[in-house]
Amino acid sequence: MTAPAVQGARTTPAAAQPSRRGGGRDRRRGHRVADLAGVGPPMLLFCLFIIVPMIVAMVLSFVRWNGLGTPHWAGGSNWAQFFRDPVARTSLVVTLKVVGLSYVVQTPISIALGLFIAGRQRYRAVYASLFVLPLLMSTAGISLMWESLLDPNFGALTSLAKSWHVAFLQQNWLGDPGLALYVLVAIIAWQFIPFHTLLYQVGRRQIPQVLYEAATLDGAGPAATFWRVTLPQLRYTMVTSGILMVVGSLTYFDIIYIMTDGGPGFTTRVLSLDMYDAAFLQDQYGYASVLAVLLGVLGIAVAVSLVRFTGFATMASQQEGAA
Amino acid sequence: MGDTSAARRRWMTVGVAVAAALTLAACGSSAGSGRNGSSSGTATMWIVTTGPSPANTAIQNLVSSFEKSHAGEKITLDFVENQSFKQKIQLAMGAGNAPTIFFTWGGGVLQQYIKAGDVQSLGSSPSWASSFLPSSLGAVTYNGQIYGIPVSGTQPVYFFYNKAIFSQYHLTFPTTWDGLLSTIATLKSHGIAPISLANGDQWPGLMYLEYLTDRIGGPTVAQDLQANKANAWSNPAVTQALTDIQDLVKAGAFETGYDSVHFSGSGSDALVYSGKAAMQLMGDWDIGSILGSDQSFVTGGNLGMAPFPTISGGAGNPSDLAGNTASYVAISSKATATQKKIAEDFFADALSSTNYAKAEVAAGEVPVSTGAASLFRGQSLASYDTTIYSSVQSAPSFQYSWDQAMTPQVANVMLTNLAQIFELSETPARFVSTLNSQAASGS
């Protein structure tokens, strides 16, 4: 009896509407008021704290203002400044590097760890809680901890390198222009892999066991099962995790700000740091807004295109014929 | 009916209370200041702090004794954390909601507020001006008018060095640039990092540029830069100073990883007192900072202090100083007449009093009051304090830290580009042209 009821609920639009249309007018208006009352407050907050600031940032990007006195209309000069500013160009490149590297480093490790802790081996729970540990630490704590570990004079890594005579461990980790960015990407990965691991763990757990049984019957080995069953079934998890990774690292700020503040030189100066400096250290709110708008547009564009090209929006079932 | 109106009144009271609470929350500690407290006899004051300190207590005591001797005049004192202060005061100023008395480092930031009409002028020579060393008021003087009064001690920059290392290798602290270079070579040959530099923070590197331009070109170079004169950065003294800095770097004068070492934590200080590095160019707060982490190093007489070396043929006087002449408080022009009166009384009767100078000395600071020389006797760090005070007193020029003196637009770009000079990833010529154009667009 339950099955048809569910079926009916799913097909509500086509099947149920004609019968309601007759006497449902007032009721529907009543619904609309109730809907508005329900949606109104969050919509209002959304407008007040998301939409309005976005519009303000757009407007600010066309004025010259140091935070004091009256803003002056600057036309497109802030935007022109962006295209002339070599530091902004460098920052854009560094940001894209952080995004790309973060994705490439974090995704495979997260999938591997996620599949591992979704399994049923012994001590799985112990490993799982160890892996998730960085997720519990505050970003400032992580930054300061790594900073002191990597200190070129007093750091633990330097001491290790000296006592074990391992020369390559003795590096100027955060001060070497060729190294600092990769060190930061690694630390960011260390911080965020646990989160994505959890996503993949959940994703793996939701794959029906019958698919694996069928694959085994068809004679698929572990590798084939992974490529033909697990990975395709994790597609939406990959999209979700990918969007979070890409958009998150696009606007990433804290660890970089605390650990290198963009240095050495401009080698780790991401766009969000450039924006922070422009607004709060140089009091150029107009120019900072240009960078903010740019980051916003970039983030939305990436998220939308990821959703589009992966067919995420349609949410079509991946398990046709499985159930 | 009586019931309902009483109920309504009660609800209104609640409403007003909620509104008041929200307003208070929104204004934070600035509540009661500016236009909010128009009729009150209470002035508000923001002082910057890096944590609980004897200096904070000295100000608190000063306020309470001022309130006792001035009936009806009250000052609400708030300490604001150092890192967030610049942003907080900028927002309060922009919103016309600044406290009556606000903390400032003077220089370019204060000038921005003055130009925006946010700061009350104190006249060309307020009654208390003679209580302070003349060099100490330059940072708050604009167009001949004084806008602030010193609230804390002076912070000139010196070389601080590890005496044990110097005596071990039979060295005396060099008084000339060439002497410094040969000392560096000697120390390096013994496997000791000659100079500890916390350039992860960027501002410590600036001290070299400040002193070198002064020693090479005299005090007018920095004055032109701080006045934002066109192409002031093209002065040959700046280029020479930048070249000298890069020579130091090439000579291996700084410790490994100097561009990621910070001043706080186990940073540049630890290198000096642990004997890994021989010296550090730093503000006089370094004495207190090292005292905090390795007390016996200071009390045991191991911490040496020396002025920046001279450069042969240079135009600068060897007694010229660089650093923070003092920090100040100023009055918001948006304050009410009553509040301004309280603030001016507080400046004339409390901040410029000998009692406050004494309290500052007791708190370990070196005040810029004219008669402070005799106050250091018996203090634990008297030898340092006396030297600092007399060097400030006799300095022909005391140039104010550039990152404070210049506008934020220029200062920030200067610091990031100077860090690149230290990393040898930028040439002096490019630094000069970048700064010239930044100064032109920022003015």
mmCIF file with all atom_site columns, N, CA, C and O in Angstrom, chain A residues 19-37:
data_model
loop_
_atom_site.group_PDB
_atom_site.id
_atom_site.type_symbol
_atom_site.label_atom_id
_atom_site.label_alt_id
_atom_site.label_comp_id
_atom_site.label_asym_id
_atom_site.label_entity_id
_atom_site.label_seq_id
_atom_site.pdbx_PDB_ins_code
_atom_site.Cartn_x
_atom_site.Cartn_y
_atom_site.Cartn_z
_atom_site.occupancy
_atom_site.B_iso_or_equiv
_atom_site.pdbx_formal_charge
_atom_site.auth_seq_id
_atom_site.auth_comp_id
_atom_site.auth_asym_id
_atom_site.auth_atom_id
_atom_site.pdbx_PDB_model_num
ATOM 1  N N  . SER A 1 19 ? -8.232  18.265 -9.757 1.00 0.00 ? 19 SER A N  1
ATOM 2  C CA . SER A 1 19 ? -9.238  18.132 -8.710 1.00 0.00 ? 19 SER A CA 1
ATOM 3  C C  . SER A 1 19 ? -9.193  19.311 -7.744 1.00 0.00 ? 19 SER A C  1
ATOM 4  O O  . SER A 1 19 ? -10.197 19.652 -7.142 1.00 0.00 ? 19 SER A O  1
ATOM 5  N N  . ARG A 1 20 ? -8.051  19.938 -7.597 1.00 0.00 ? 20 ARG A N  1
ATOM 6  C CA . ARG A 1 20 ? -7.955  21.042 -6.644 1.00 0.00 ? 20 ARG A CA 1
ATOM 7  C C  . ARG A 1 20 ? -8.440  22.346 -7.236 1.00 0.00 ? 20 ARG A C  1
ATOM 8  O O  . ARG A 1 20 ? -8.864  23.229 -6.522 1.00 0.00 ? 20 ARG A O  1
ATOM 9  N N  . ARG A 1 21 ? -8.321  22.441 -8.549 1.00 0.00 ? 21 ARG A N  1
ATOM 10 C CA . ARG A 1 21 ? -8.522  23.741 -9.183 1.00 0.00 ? 21 ARG A CA 1
ATOM 11 C C  . ARG A 1 21 ? -9.870  24.350 -8.813 1.00 0.00 ? 21 ARG A C  1
ATOM 12 O O  . ARG A 1 21 ? -9.985  25.542 -8.625 1.00 0.00 ? 21 ARG A O  1
ATOM 13 N N  . GLY A 1 22 ? -10.907 23.500 -8.657 1.00 0.00 ? 22 GLY A N  1
ATOM 14 C CA . GLY A 1 22 ? -12.251 23.997 -8.416 1.00 0.00 ? 22 GLY A CA 1
ATOM 15 C C  . GLY A 1 22 ? -12.374 24.914 -7.211 1.00 0.00 ? 22 GLY A C  1
ATOM 16 O O  . GLY A 1 22 ? -12.512 26.128 -7.344 1.00 0.00 ? 22 GLY A O  1
ATOM 17 N N  . GLY A 1 23 ? -12.282 24.379 -6.013 1.00 0.00 ? 23 GLY A N  1
ATOM 18 C CA . GLY A 1 23 ? -12.579 25.196 -4.838 1.00 0.00 ? 23 GLY A CA 1
ATOM 19 C C  . GLY A 1 23 ? -11.344 25.719 -4.155 1.00 0.00 ? 23 GLY A C  1
ATOM 20 O O  . GLY A 1 23 ? -11.415 26.206 -3.041 1.00 0.00 ? 23 GLY A O  1
ATOM 21 N N  . GLY A 1 24 ? -10.196 25.640 -4.802 1.00 0.00 ? 24 GLY A N  1
ATOM 22 C CA . GLY A 1 24 ? -8.941  25.887 -4.100 1.00 0.00 ? 24 GLY A CA 1
ATOM 23 C C  . GLY A 1 24 ? -8.421  27.299 -4.161 1.00 0.00 ? 24 GLY A C  1
ATOM 24 O O  . GLY A 1 24 ? -7.336  27.582 -3.680 1.00 0.00 ? 24 GLY A O  1
ATOM 25 N N  . ARG A 1 25 ? -9.192  28.214 -4.772 1.00 0.00 ? 25 ARG A N  1
ATOM 26 C CA . ARG A 1 25 ? -8.660  29.533 -5.004 1.00 0.00 ? 25 ARG A CA 1
ATOM 27 C C  . ARG A 1 25 ? -8.230  30.232 -3.704 1.00 0.00 ? 25 ARG A C  1
ATOM 28 O O  . ARG A 1 25 ? -7.088  30.624 -3.548 1.00 0.00 ? 25 ARG A O  1
ATOM 29 N N  . ASP A 1 26 ? -9.207  30.368 -2.771 1.00 0.00 ? 26 ASP A N  1
ATOM 30 C CA . ASP A 1 26 ? -8.934  31.084 -1.522 1.00 0.00 ? 26 ASP A CA 1
ATOM 31 C C  . ASP A 1 26 ? -7.835  30.387 -0.745 1.00 0.00 ? 26 ASP A C  1
ATOM 32 O O  . ASP A 1 26 ? -6.944  31.021 -0.198 1.00 0.00 ? 26 ASP A O  1
ATOM 33 N N  . ARG A 1 27 ? -7.979  29.065 -0.782 1.00 0.00 ? 27 ARG A N  1
ATOM 34 C CA . ARG A 1 27 ? -7.001  28.323 -0.023 1.00 0.00 ? 27 ARG A CA 1
ATOM 35 C C  . ARG A 1 27 ? -5.594  28.606 -0.570 1.00 0.00 ? 27 ARG A C  1
ATOM 36 O O  . ARG A 1 27 ? -4.642  28.747 0.153  1.00 0.00 ? 27 ARG A O  1
ATOM 37 N N  . ARG A 1 28 ? -5.544  28.696 -1.922 1.00 0.00 ? 28 ARG A N  1
ATOM 38 C CA . ARG A 1 28 ? -4.218  28.915 -2.491 1.00 0.00 ? 28 ARG A CA 1
ATOM 39 C C  . ARG A 1 28 ? -3.682  30.298 -2.163 1.00 0.00 ? 28 ARG A C  1
ATOM 40 O O  . ARG A 1 28 ? -2.502  30.483 -1.918 1.00 0.00 ? 28 ARG A O  1
ATOM 41 N N  . ARG A 1 29 ? -4.648  31.270 -2.166 1.00 0.00 ? 29 ARG A N  1
ATOM 42 C CA . ARG A 1 29 ? -4.182  32.607 -1.777 1.00 0.00 ? 29 ARG A CA 1
ATOM 43 C C  . ARG A 1 29 ? -3.666  32.562 -0.339 1.00 0.00 ? 29 ARG A C  1
ATOM 44 O O  . ARG A 1 29 ? -2.641  33.120 -0.012 1.00 0.00 ? 29 ARG A O  1
ATOM 45 N N  . GLY A 1 30 ? -4.427  31.840 0.503  1.00 0.00 ? 30 GLY A N  1
ATOM 46 C CA . GLY A 1 30 ? -3.994  31.684 1.884  1.00 0.00 ? 30 GLY A CA 1
ATOM 47 C C  . GLY A 1 30 ? -2.611  31.064 1.951  1.00 0.00 ? 30 GLY A C  1
ATOM 48 O O  . GLY A 1 30 ? -1.739  31.531 2.681  1.00 0.00 ? 30 GLY A O  1
ATOM 49 N N  . HIS A 1 31 ? -2.405  30.085 1.101  1.00 0.00 ? 31 HIS A N  1
ATOM 50 C CA . HIS A 1 31 ? -1.092  29.454 1.054  1.00 0.00 ? 31 HIS A CA 1
ATOM 51 C C  . HIS A 1 31 ? -0.016  30.459 0.688  1.00 0.00 ? 31 HIS A C  1
ATOM 52 O O  . HIS A 1 31 ? 1.059   30.472 1.236  1.00 0.00 ? 31 HIS A O  1
ATOM 53 N N  . ARG A 1 32 ? -0.380  31.318 -0.312 1.00 0.00 ? 32 ARG A N  1
ATOM 54 C CA . ARG A 1 32 ? 0.623   32.249 -0.794 1.00 0.00 ? 32 ARG A CA 1
ATOM 55 C C  . ARG A 1 32 ? 1.063   33.197 0.326  1.00 0.00 ? 32 ARG A C  1
ATOM 56 O O  . ARG A 1 32 ? 2.238   33.469 0.491  1.00 0.00 ? 32 ARG A O  1
ATOM 57 N N  . VAL A 1 33 ? 0.045   33.668 1.108  1.00 0.00 ? 33 VAL A N  1
ATOM 58 C CA . VAL A 1 33 ? 0.384   34.551 2.238  1.00 0.00 ? 33 VAL A CA 1
ATOM 59 C C  . VAL A 1 33 ? 1.291   33.818 3.216  1.00 0.00 ? 33 VAL A C  1
ATOM 60 O O  . VAL A 1 33 ? 2.319   34.336 3.647  1.00 0.00 ? 33 VAL A O  1
ATOM 61 N N  . ALA A 1 34 ? 0.890   32.579 3.485  1.00 0.00 ? 34 ALA A N  1
ATOM 62 C CA . ALA A 1 34 ? 1.690   31.796 4.430  1.00 0.00 ? 34 ALA A CA 1
ATOM 63 C C  . ALA A 1 34 ? 3.096   31.580 3.876  1.00 0.00 ? 34 ALA A C  1
ATOM 64 O O  . ALA A 1 34 ? 4.088   31.692 4.596  1.00 0.00 ? 34 ALA A O  1
ATOM 65 N N  . ASP A 1 35 ? 3.149   31.297 2.568  1.00 0.00 ? 35 ASP A N  1
ATOM 66 C CA . ASP A 1 35 ? 4.457   31.096 1.942  1.00 0.00 ? 35 ASP A CA 1
ATOM 67 C C  . ASP A 1 35 ? 5.318   32.340 2.090  1.00 0.00 ? 35 ASP A C  1
ATOM 68 O O  . ASP A 1 35 ? 6.488   32.274 2.467  1.00 0.00 ? 35 ASP A O  1
ATOM 69 N N  . LEU A 1 36 ? 4.684   33.470 1.792  1.00 0.00 ? 36 LEU A N  1
ATOM 70 C CA . LEU A 1 36 ? 5.436   34.730 1.871  1.00 0.00 ? 36 LEU A CA 1
ATOM 71 C C  . LEU A 1 36 ? 5.922   34.965 3.290  1.00 0.00 ? 36 LEU A C  1
ATOM 72 O O  . LEU A 1 36 ? 7.061   35.378 3.512  1.00 0.00 ? 36 LEU A O  1
ATOM 73 N N  . ALA A 1 37 ? 5.016   34.682 4.243  1.00 0.00 ? 37 ALA A N  1
ATOM 74 C CA . ALA A 1 37 ? 5.398   34.887 5.639  1.00 0.00 ? 37 ALA A CA 1
ATOM 75 C C  . ALA A 1 37 ? 6.571   33.995 5.999  1.00 0.00 ? 37 ALA A C  1
ATOM 76 O O  . ALA A 1 37 ? 7.442   34.370 6.780  1.00 0.00 ? 37 ALA A O  1
#
